[in-house]
Short mmCIF file of C-alpha atoms and ligand atoms in Angstrom, two decimals:
data_model
loop_
_atom_site.label_atom_id
_atom_site.label_comp_id
_atom_site.label_asym_id
_atom_site.label_seq_id
_atom_site.Cartn_x
_atom_site.Cartn_y
_atom_site.Cartn_z
CA MET H 1441 117.82 14.23 91.41
CA ALA H 1442 117.49 10.77 91.66
CA GLY H 1443 115.66 9.21 89.27
CA ALA H 1444 115.71 12.20 86.51
CA ALA H 1445 115.90 10.70 83.22
CA GLY H 1446 115.49 7.63 84.81
CA SER H 1447 119.28 6.87 86.40
CA LYS H 1448 118.76 5.01 88.81
CA ALA H 1449 122.49 6.85 90.80
CA ARG H 1450 120.51 7.21 94.38
CA GLU H 1451 121.63 10.21 96.08
CA GLY H 1452 122.17 10.65 99.93
CA TRP H 1453 121.16 12.94 102.99
CA SER H 1454 123.76 15.63 103.05
CA SER H 1455 124.81 15.15 106.42
CA ARG H 1456 123.80 13.04 108.82
CA THR H 1457 122.04 15.28 111.04
CA ALA H 1458 119.95 15.63 108.04
CA PHE H 1459 118.93 11.67 107.72
CA ILE H 1460 118.12 11.63 112.00
CA LEU H 1461 115.68 14.99 111.34
CA ALA H 1462 114.28 12.96 108.46
CA ALA H 1463 114.00 9.28 109.74
CA VAL H 1464 112.64 11.32 113.14
CA GLY H 1465 110.58 13.06 110.84
CA SER H 1466 108.70 10.33 109.36
CA ALA H 1467 108.17 8.87 112.52
CA VAL H 1468 106.66 11.48 114.11
CA GLY H 1469 103.26 12.29 112.57
CA LEU H 1470 99.95 11.46 113.20
CA GLY H 1471 100.60 8.51 114.96
CA ASN H 1472 102.18 10.47 118.16
CA MET H 1473 98.94 13.56 118.05
CA TRP H 1474 96.49 11.50 116.64
CA ARG H 1475 96.70 8.19 116.50
CA PHE H 1476 98.74 7.49 119.94
CA PRO H 1477 96.05 9.73 122.09
CA ALA H 1478 92.49 7.87 120.24
CA GLU H 1479 94.18 4.02 120.65
CA ALA H 1480 94.84 5.07 123.99
CA GLY H 1481 91.88 6.34 125.45
CA ALA H 1482 89.78 3.64 123.17
CA ASN H 1483 92.14 0.84 124.60
CA GLY H 1484 91.57 2.46 128.18
CA GLY H 1485 94.79 4.03 129.10
CA GLY H 1486 97.03 3.57 131.27
CA ALA H 1487 97.98 -0.72 130.64
CA PHE H 1488 97.65 0.15 126.90
CA VAL H 1489 100.30 2.89 127.03
CA LEU H 1490 102.41 1.83 129.67
CA PHE H 1491 102.69 -1.93 127.37
CA TYR H 1492 103.44 0.51 124.28
CA ILE H 1493 106.14 1.71 125.86
CA PHE H 1494 107.35 -1.99 126.68
CA CYS H 1495 107.30 -2.95 123.21
CA VAL H 1496 108.84 0.62 121.79
CA LEU H 1497 111.61 -0.39 123.38
CA LEU H 1498 111.76 -4.18 123.57
CA ILE H 1499 110.58 -5.09 120.48
CA GLY H 1500 110.28 -1.55 118.19
CA LEU H 1501 114.07 -0.60 119.04
CA PRO H 1502 115.76 -3.92 117.87
CA VAL H 1503 113.65 -3.42 115.22
CA LEU H 1504 113.98 -0.22 113.97
CA LEU H 1505 117.87 -1.10 113.86
CA SER H 1506 117.05 -3.66 111.84
CA GLU H 1507 115.53 -2.13 109.19
CA VAL H 1508 117.77 1.02 108.72
CA LEU H 1509 121.07 -1.23 108.72
CA ILE H 1510 118.98 -3.85 106.36
CA GLY H 1511 118.45 -0.66 103.54
CA ARG H 1512 122.06 0.86 104.49
CA HIS H 1513 123.97 -2.39 103.53
CA GLY H 1514 121.36 -2.58 100.70
CA GLN H 1515 121.78 0.78 99.25
CA SER H 1516 118.06 0.22 97.29
CA SER H 1517 114.71 0.23 97.40
CA ALA H 1518 113.37 -2.20 100.80
CA PRO H 1519 113.08 -5.13 97.90
CA GLU H 1520 115.94 -4.85 96.55
CA SER H 1521 118.17 -3.97 99.71
CA VAL H 1522 116.95 -6.96 101.92
CA ARG H 1523 117.61 -8.87 98.17
CA ARG H 1524 121.51 -7.48 98.22
CA VAL H 1525 121.69 -8.47 102.15
CA ALA H 1526 120.31 -11.98 101.38
CA ARG H 1527 122.61 -12.41 98.65
CA ASP H 1528 125.54 -11.29 100.64
CA SER H 1529 124.83 -13.94 103.07
CA ASN H 1530 124.34 -16.30 100.31
CA ALA H 1531 120.79 -16.67 101.67
CA SER H 1532 117.42 -17.34 99.00
CA THR H 1533 116.45 -13.46 97.65
CA GLY H 1534 113.27 -14.68 98.08
CA TRP H 1535 113.57 -13.11 100.81
CA GLY H 1536 112.69 -9.81 99.31
CA ILE H 1537 108.91 -10.73 99.73
CA LEU H 1538 109.79 -8.91 102.94
CA GLY H 1539 110.50 -5.83 101.47
CA SER H 1540 107.43 -5.67 98.80
CA LEU H 1541 105.13 -6.55 101.71
CA GLY H 1542 106.40 -3.60 103.49
CA VAL H 1543 105.72 -1.33 100.01
CA PHE H 1544 102.28 -2.63 99.85
CA ALA H 1545 101.71 -2.33 103.41
CA ALA H 1546 103.47 1.36 102.98
CA PHE H 1547 100.63 2.48 100.42
CA LEU H 1548 97.90 1.27 102.24
CA ILE H 1549 98.68 3.42 104.53
CA LEU H 1550 99.38 6.79 102.49
CA SER H 1551 96.46 6.30 101.44
CA PHE H 1552 94.64 6.05 104.27
CA TYR H 1553 97.09 9.12 106.18
CA CYS H 1554 96.23 11.31 103.61
CA VAL H 1555 92.55 11.49 104.35
CA VAL H 1556 94.22 12.74 108.21
CA GLY H 1557 96.39 15.05 106.75
CA GLY H 1558 92.71 16.82 104.68
CA TRP H 1559 91.37 17.12 108.26
CA VAL H 1560 94.80 18.79 109.57
CA LEU H 1561 93.95 20.90 106.67
CA TYR H 1562 90.77 21.79 107.34
CA TYR H 1563 91.55 22.99 110.77
CA ILE H 1564 94.31 25.40 109.40
CA GLY H 1565 91.46 26.55 107.08
CA VAL H 1566 89.21 26.95 110.17
CA PHE H 1567 91.77 29.07 112.04
CA VAL H 1568 92.96 31.24 109.35
CA SER H 1569 89.34 32.54 109.43
CA ASP H 1570 88.43 32.71 112.79
CA LEU H 1571 91.53 34.86 113.14
CA PHE H 1572 90.61 37.35 110.06
CA GLN H 1573 87.06 37.70 112.47
CA THR H 1574 88.55 37.68 116.13
CA GLY H 1575 92.11 39.07 115.38
CA LEU H 1576 94.36 38.68 118.38
CA SER H 1577 92.48 39.58 120.91
CA GLY H 1578 91.05 36.93 123.17
CA GLY H 1579 91.39 33.00 122.64
CA ALA H 1580 89.65 31.71 119.34
CA PHE H 1581 86.21 30.68 118.82
CA GLU H 1582 85.09 33.87 120.53
CA GLY H 1583 81.40 33.74 121.37
CA ARG H 1584 81.14 30.22 120.01
CA ASP H 1585 80.03 27.69 123.22
CA VAL H 1586 82.01 23.98 123.34
CA ASP H 1587 79.41 22.17 121.38
CA GLU H 1588 80.07 24.25 118.22
CA ILE H 1589 83.88 23.95 118.93
CA LYS H 1590 83.12 19.84 119.39
CA ALA H 1591 80.56 19.72 115.91
CA LEU H 1592 83.36 20.82 113.55
CA LEU H 1593 85.02 17.46 113.14
CA PRO H 1594 81.76 15.99 113.19
CA ASP H 1595 80.48 18.53 110.22
CA LEU H 1596 83.78 18.23 107.98
CA PHE H 1597 82.68 14.29 108.84
CA GLY H 1598 79.43 14.80 107.05
CA ASN H 1599 80.61 16.78 103.81
CA GLY H 1600 81.49 13.72 101.87
CA GLY H 1601 82.67 16.27 99.06
CA LEU H 1602 84.76 18.63 101.08
CA MET H 1603 86.36 15.58 102.63
CA VAL H 1604 87.73 13.75 99.45
CA GLY H 1605 88.50 17.73 98.03
CA LEU H 1606 91.15 18.48 101.22
CA ASN H 1607 92.31 14.23 101.05
CA LEU H 1608 93.45 15.04 97.69
CA GLY H 1609 94.60 18.39 98.35
CA PHE H 1610 96.95 16.92 100.99
CA LEU H 1611 97.85 14.00 98.79
CA ALA H 1612 99.17 16.25 96.73
CA LEU H 1613 101.36 18.01 98.53
CA THR H 1614 103.27 14.82 98.94
CA LEU H 1615 103.08 14.17 95.89
CA PHE H 1616 105.09 17.28 94.99
CA PHE H 1617 107.69 17.15 97.74
CA VAL H 1618 108.50 13.22 97.09
CA ALA H 1619 108.52 14.37 93.35
CA ARG H 1620 111.33 16.79 93.80
CA GLY H 1621 113.95 14.18 95.90
CA ILE H 1622 115.28 13.86 98.73
CA SER H 1623 117.89 16.92 99.41
CA SER H 1624 115.75 19.44 98.03
CA GLY H 1625 112.29 17.82 98.85
CA ILE H 1626 111.69 16.13 102.36
CA GLU H 1627 115.23 17.38 103.40
CA TRP H 1628 114.12 20.84 103.90
CA VAL H 1629 110.76 20.13 105.62
CA ALA H 1630 112.51 17.85 108.13
CA VAL H 1631 115.55 19.88 109.09
CA TYR H 1632 113.91 23.76 109.28
CA LEU H 1633 110.23 22.53 110.45
CA MET H 1634 110.83 19.47 113.15
CA PRO H 1635 112.95 21.59 115.20
CA LEU H 1636 110.07 24.49 115.76
CA PHE H 1637 107.66 21.99 115.51
CA PHE H 1638 109.28 20.63 119.21
CA VAL H 1639 109.32 24.15 120.78
CA LEU H 1640 105.52 24.75 119.83
CA PHE H 1641 104.40 21.42 120.82
CA LEU H 1642 106.27 21.64 124.21
CA ALA H 1643 104.27 25.24 125.52
CA ILE H 1644 100.87 23.81 124.36
CA THR H 1645 101.48 20.94 126.46
CA ILE H 1646 103.09 23.24 129.22
CA TYR H 1647 100.40 25.07 128.94
CA GLY H 1648 98.21 22.75 129.17
CA ALA H 1649 99.01 21.09 132.16
CA PHE H 1650 98.43 24.17 134.04
CA THR H 1651 94.84 25.10 132.68
CA GLY H 1652 93.02 21.41 132.06
CA ASP H 1653 92.75 18.34 134.47
CA PHE H 1654 96.31 17.41 134.36
CA SER H 1655 96.18 15.16 137.40
CA GLN H 1656 93.26 13.03 136.43
CA ALA H 1657 95.06 12.80 132.41
CA VAL H 1658 98.28 11.16 134.19
CA SER H 1659 96.34 8.81 136.57
CA TYR H 1660 94.49 7.72 133.50
CA LEU H 1661 97.59 7.82 131.18
CA PHE H 1662 100.24 6.01 133.77
CA THR H 1663 97.91 3.58 135.84
CA PHE H 1664 98.94 0.01 135.42
CA ASP H 1665 96.16 -2.31 135.85
CA ALA H 1666 96.90 -5.61 134.98
CA SER H 1667 93.07 -6.67 134.12
CA LYS H 1668 92.83 -4.67 131.58
CA LEU H 1669 95.62 -5.83 129.57
CA THR H 1670 93.71 -8.04 126.78
CA GLY H 1671 95.29 -9.45 123.62
CA LYS H 1672 92.86 -6.93 121.85
CA VAL H 1673 94.74 -4.24 123.66
CA MET H 1674 98.29 -5.86 123.70
CA LEU H 1675 97.98 -6.15 119.42
CA ALA H 1676 96.92 -2.47 119.73
CA ALA H 1677 99.79 -1.65 121.29
CA VAL H 1678 102.32 -3.37 119.71
CA GLY H 1679 100.20 -1.47 116.36
CA GLN H 1680 100.91 1.46 117.40
CA ALA H 1681 104.51 1.41 118.31
CA PHE H 1682 105.19 -0.17 114.97
CA PHE H 1683 102.92 2.51 113.43
CA SER H 1684 104.44 5.94 115.36
CA LEU H 1685 108.39 4.41 114.13
CA SER H 1686 107.28 4.01 110.66
CA LEU H 1687 108.42 0.05 110.86
CA GLY H 1688 107.19 -2.96 109.32
CA VAL H 1689 106.32 -0.96 106.17
CA ALA H 1690 109.29 -0.33 104.79
CA GLY H 1691 109.84 3.32 105.05
CA MET H 1692 112.77 2.83 107.35
CA MET H 1693 114.68 0.76 104.98
CA THR H 1694 114.29 2.78 102.79
CA TYR H 1695 115.35 5.69 104.39
CA GLY H 1696 118.54 3.54 105.80
CA ALA H 1697 119.55 3.61 102.72
CA TYR H 1698 119.84 7.11 102.01
CA ALA H 1699 122.68 7.72 104.80
CA SER H 1700 126.18 7.43 104.83
CA ARG H 1701 128.37 4.82 106.24
CA GLU H 1702 129.61 7.09 109.01
CA THR H 1703 126.26 7.86 110.68
CA ASN H 1704 125.92 4.99 113.29
CA LEU H 1705 123.17 3.30 113.18
CA GLY H 1706 122.55 2.08 116.82
CA LYS H 1707 122.51 5.59 118.35
CA THR H 1708 120.37 7.06 115.92
CA SER H 1709 117.95 4.15 116.36
CA GLY H 1710 117.88 5.23 120.01
CA ILE H 1711 117.25 8.68 119.25
CA ILE H 1712 114.53 8.52 116.79
CA ALA H 1713 112.53 6.34 119.19
CA GLY H 1714 113.45 8.86 121.96
CA ALA H 1715 111.78 11.24 120.08
CA ASP H 1716 109.20 9.67 118.61
CA THR H 1717 107.70 8.25 122.05
CA ALA H 1718 108.58 11.83 123.49
CA VAL H 1719 106.22 13.32 121.54
CA ALA H 1720 103.03 10.58 122.03
CA LEU H 1721 103.51 11.36 125.81
CA LEU H 1722 103.66 14.96 125.54
CA ALA H 1723 100.32 14.44 123.01
CA GLY H 1724 98.69 11.94 125.35
CA LEU H 1725 99.25 15.07 128.49
CA ALA H 1726 98.65 17.81 126.45
CA ILE H 1727 95.17 16.35 125.05
CA PHE H 1728 93.89 14.01 127.92
CA PRO H 1729 94.08 17.45 130.36
CA ILE H 1730 91.29 18.77 128.01
CA VAL H 1731 89.29 15.53 127.61
CA PHE H 1732 88.71 15.05 130.70
CA ALA H 1733 88.08 19.12 131.69
CA ALA H 1734 85.64 19.60 128.61
CA GLY H 1735 84.00 16.38 129.95
CA LEU H 1736 84.79 14.41 126.34
CA ALA H 1737 84.46 10.93 126.33
CA ALA H 1738 87.93 8.87 125.97
CA ASN H 1739 87.23 6.86 124.03
CA SER H 1740 84.92 9.51 121.13
CA GLY H 1741 87.32 7.58 118.55
CA PRO H 1742 89.72 9.03 115.77
CA GLY H 1743 88.47 12.81 116.37
CA LEU H 1744 89.63 12.81 119.82
CA MET H 1745 93.06 15.63 119.06
CA PHE H 1746 90.83 17.79 116.51
CA GLU H 1747 87.65 17.85 119.13
CA SER H 1748 90.13 18.50 122.05
CA LEU H 1749 92.82 21.13 121.47
CA PRO H 1750 90.45 23.67 119.89
CA ILE H 1751 88.58 23.77 123.37
CA ALA H 1752 91.73 24.72 124.85
CA PHE H 1753 92.78 27.49 122.34
CA GLN H 1754 89.34 28.79 122.60
CA ALA H 1755 90.49 29.88 125.98
CA MET H 1756 94.11 30.67 125.87
CA PRO H 1757 95.32 33.98 124.54
CA VAL H 1758 96.02 34.93 121.17
CA GLY H 1759 94.19 31.31 120.81
CA SER H 1760 93.55 31.62 117.49
CA LEU H 1761 96.94 32.77 116.54
CA ILE H 1762 98.34 29.25 118.39
CA GLY H 1763 95.63 27.29 116.61
CA LEU H 1764 97.18 28.44 113.60
CA LEU H 1765 100.80 27.59 114.60
CA PHE H 1766 99.24 24.59 115.78
CA PHE H 1767 98.00 23.43 113.26
CA THR H 1768 100.56 24.45 110.60
CA MET H 1769 102.99 22.13 112.26
CA VAL H 1770 101.01 19.36 113.22
CA PHE H 1771 100.33 19.71 109.22
CA PHE H 1772 104.40 19.73 108.87
CA ALA H 1773 104.98 17.05 110.97
CA ALA H 1774 102.03 15.00 109.27
CA LEU H 1775 103.65 15.39 105.45
CA THR H 1776 107.30 14.20 106.46
CA SER H 1777 105.64 11.02 107.37
CA SER H 1778 103.38 10.83 104.69
CA VAL H 1779 106.57 11.67 102.71
CA SER H 1780 108.19 8.80 103.62
CA LEU H 1781 105.56 6.12 103.34
CA LEU H 1782 105.27 7.86 99.70
CA GLU H 1783 108.93 7.35 99.09
CA ALA H 1784 108.46 3.48 99.68
CA PRO H 1785 106.88 2.59 96.88
CA THR H 1786 108.32 5.30 94.66
CA ALA H 1787 111.78 4.13 95.12
CA TYR H 1788 110.40 0.84 94.13
CA MET H 1789 108.73 1.39 90.90
CA ILE H 1790 112.14 4.22 89.76
CA GLU H 1791 114.33 0.88 90.55
CA LYS H 1792 111.80 -1.62 89.12
CA PHE H 1793 110.43 -0.25 86.34
CA ASN H 1794 113.63 2.40 85.77
CA LEU H 1795 110.70 5.23 85.85
CA ALA H 1796 111.42 8.73 86.54
CA ARG H 1797 110.43 10.34 89.77
CA PRO H 1798 108.53 12.37 88.86
CA VAL H 1799 106.49 9.22 86.80
CA ALA H 1800 106.83 6.44 89.56
CA THR H 1801 106.02 9.31 92.19
CA ILE H 1802 102.59 10.26 90.49
CA THR H 1803 101.52 6.68 89.38
CA VAL H 1804 101.42 6.34 92.89
CA GLY H 1805 100.06 8.45 93.95
CA LEU H 1806 96.47 7.46 91.78
CA GLY H 1807 96.57 4.48 93.36
CA ALA H 1808 96.64 5.91 96.54
CA ALA H 1809 93.72 8.78 95.35
CA VAL H 1810 91.40 5.52 94.76
CA LEU H 1811 91.70 4.14 97.89
CA GLY H 1812 91.92 7.57 99.82
CA VAL H 1813 88.66 8.63 98.55
CA LEU H 1814 86.80 4.89 99.97
CA SER H 1815 88.32 6.29 102.82
CA ALA H 1816 87.47 9.29 102.85
CA LEU H 1817 83.96 7.91 102.18
CA SER H 1818 83.92 6.20 104.78
CA PHE H 1819 82.91 8.80 107.16
CA ASN H 1820 79.87 9.64 105.56
CA GLU H 1821 78.33 8.58 101.96
CA LEU H 1822 80.11 4.70 102.28
CA ALA H 1823 79.68 5.23 106.39
CA GLU H 1824 77.55 1.26 106.59
CA PHE H 1825 80.40 -0.55 104.12
CA ARG H 1826 82.02 -3.42 106.29
CA PRO H 1827 84.69 -4.67 103.86
CA LEU H 1828 86.77 -7.45 106.11
CA GLY H 1829 82.96 -8.30 107.81
CA PHE H 1830 84.36 -11.32 107.69
CA ILE H 1831 86.78 -11.57 110.55
CA PRO H 1832 85.96 -10.61 113.83
CA ILE H 1833 88.30 -8.41 114.84
CA PHE H 1834 87.44 -6.10 111.68
CA ALA H 1835 83.66 -6.89 111.57
CA GLU H 1836 82.84 -3.13 112.54
CA ALA H 1837 85.19 -1.65 110.77
CA ASN H 1838 84.21 0.96 108.00
CA PHE H 1839 86.67 1.41 104.89
CA PHE H 1840 88.81 3.34 107.05
CA ASP H 1841 89.17 1.80 109.76
CA ALA H 1842 89.87 -1.90 108.08
CA LEU H 1843 93.05 -0.03 106.60
CA ASP H 1844 94.74 1.41 109.54
CA GLY H 1845 93.43 -1.86 111.12
CA VAL H 1846 94.45 -4.08 108.96
CA THR H 1847 98.17 -2.40 108.34
CA ALA H 1848 99.12 -2.03 112.01
CA LYS H 1849 97.78 -4.99 113.91
CA LEU H 1850 98.68 -7.42 110.55
CA PHE H 1851 100.94 -5.88 108.28
CA MET H 1852 103.02 -4.49 110.76
CA PRO H 1853 103.17 -7.49 113.06
CA ILE H 1854 104.01 -9.88 110.91
CA GLY H 1855 107.02 -7.59 108.72
CA ALA H 1856 108.93 -6.93 111.94
CA ILE H 1857 108.94 -10.99 112.61
CA LEU H 1858 110.23 -11.78 109.69
CA THR H 1859 112.67 -9.06 109.53
CA CYS H 1860 113.93 -10.36 113.21
CA ILE H 1861 114.32 -13.85 111.47
CA PHE H 1862 115.88 -12.61 107.88
CA VAL H 1863 118.54 -10.25 110.40
CA GLY H 1864 118.98 -13.09 113.55
CA TRP H 1865 118.51 -16.09 111.67
CA ILE H 1866 118.97 -15.74 107.72
CA ALA H 1867 122.00 -12.86 107.13
CA ASP H 1868 126.09 -13.37 107.96
CA ALA H 1869 126.04 -12.16 111.10
CA ARG H 1870 129.27 -10.54 110.22
CA LEU H 1871 127.43 -8.66 107.84
CA ILE H 1872 124.72 -7.43 110.15
CA ASP H 1873 127.96 -6.26 113.27
CA ASP H 1874 129.89 -4.42 110.40
CA GLU H 1875 126.39 -2.05 109.91
CA ASN H 1876 125.01 -2.13 113.31
CA GLY H 1877 127.36 0.72 115.19
CA ILE H 1878 127.00 -1.02 118.64
CA ASP H 1879 129.14 -3.68 120.90
CA GLY H 1880 129.46 -5.35 123.89
CA LEU H 1881 126.63 -6.03 125.94
CA LEU H 1882 124.38 -3.70 124.13
CA HIS H 1883 124.70 -6.04 121.28
CA GLN H 1884 123.92 -8.76 123.17
CA ILE H 1885 120.95 -7.92 124.20
CA TRP H 1886 120.33 -6.29 120.81
CA ARG H 1887 121.03 -9.96 119.48
CA ALA H 1888 118.90 -11.20 121.45
CA LEU H 1889 115.76 -9.37 121.20
CA VAL H 1890 116.08 -10.06 117.50
CA ARG H 1891 116.71 -13.75 117.21
CA PHE H 1892 114.55 -14.68 119.77
CA VAL H 1893 112.66 -12.17 122.40
CA CYS H 1894 110.80 -9.92 119.05
CA PRO H 1895 109.70 -13.11 116.91
CA LEU H 1896 108.07 -15.19 119.85
CA VAL H 1897 106.34 -12.19 122.22
CA LEU H 1898 104.84 -10.73 118.73
CA SER H 1899 103.63 -14.00 117.37
CA VAL H 1900 101.86 -14.93 120.62
CA ILE H 1901 100.61 -11.39 120.42
CA LEU H 1902 99.50 -11.50 117.21
CA ILE H 1903 97.85 -14.74 117.62
CA TYR H 1904 95.75 -14.20 120.81
CA GLY H 1905 94.79 -10.76 120.18
CA ILE H 1906 93.61 -12.11 117.00
CA PHE H 1907 91.80 -14.79 118.33
CA GLY H 1908 92.15 -14.70 122.20
N1 LIG R 2273 104.87 7.14 111.90
C1 LIG R 2273 104.23 7.72 111.20
C2 LIG R 2273 103.24 8.79 112.08
O1 LIG R 2273 103.66 8.25 113.16
C3 LIG R 2273 103.09 6.85 110.55
C4 LIG R 2273 104.18 6.16 109.32
C5 LIG R 2273 104.27 4.91 109.31
C6 LIG R 2273 105.62 6.66 108.65
C7 LIG R 2273 104.99 4.35 108.58
C8 LIG R 2273 105.87 5.90 107.57
C9 LIG R 2273 105.94 4.40 107.73
O2 LIG R 2273 102.73 9.32 111.82
#
């Protein structure tokens, strides 16, 4: 196992498919199912969604390819990979800061991500107990009205002790897989569970399309109203695209280092972005029909997925079982993402301090536990705490929202701008072309996007989003 006894030897993915699945596993997670619908609802629907798709294609995809290629060339943790590309290009190794910033951001995200992972564990528990009570006949939550189902999440939020316990439980599971190392831990989850997840999710979406208010959901999600495309909405959409694709935080650089020379990174990036966006849109199409049919508020915040889907499971045949299966799958999707969030700082610690993998894992985990507890308590005991009250766009944010906002709306776009400048202008073009796996017109488009379009558009959105 890599890192055992402090060895720095790197292990790789066992096959090309395993790398793709693991990278898709990193991308597809709570970002798609929990964060995308909540952000779409908070930002008014269509304008956000369409701008998000635009961001994935024109910014996310080129940045994704840039990140995995840095990783594969560098064959190390993110900061060291960046330094190696810089060294091989006769540029300053100070660019390593790009990787370090990313590692730090991944650590911050990990801490609050595990809080939401805890909610998923809670719903698994809810459906297990429901299955025992109602059995396989009929839907879930027999005899309970919609208000009681909606109240499940707010009730959990009110219970600080349980929130903290679930958060730490989810973090511990993540630590377990990362401590076991790449091929035995992370890959297993990605290879066996991701495909299963796709199938179940598709089935639930199709069911929702027939039973919920599908047409209203479609028009809400896909009607473009230019007047709603404010700076705030644009920054939220860029942030969501980065969050969902695991970009700007060294995650994809770290995974790129485990890809073999034979992997075509251009094609792989297309597959990752395509799969990730498909799942996000499926999530929107599964959740919003229920939101509208059940009269929930589209902008009800981070609980949207958790409050809406159980209502649909109540109406479905064998609903408790489907609910249990669904949340189990969400759990695994979340785990393959949290594992990648933990892997970025862990790989760095192993390399920098020559630690054994389990020791590095636990050290990072302890830090994430502290921030995680503060995030979990921001729904109850610390609800009034505004850590970034002095920054206007984060003035209303509690600890959890502040971490989420700062990482997606500052760290990620800034990391991506630096990555584009580095790959587009600083790194040796021959080195880059040797890695990227694309040629002809596609290559020219990619290069123009990385050199000009992405840094410019991102800078404008960042400034407009913060100050506009
Ligand atoms: N992309 C993951 C998701 O959508 C979250 C993530 C962000 C993972 C950044 C790694 C790095 O759930």
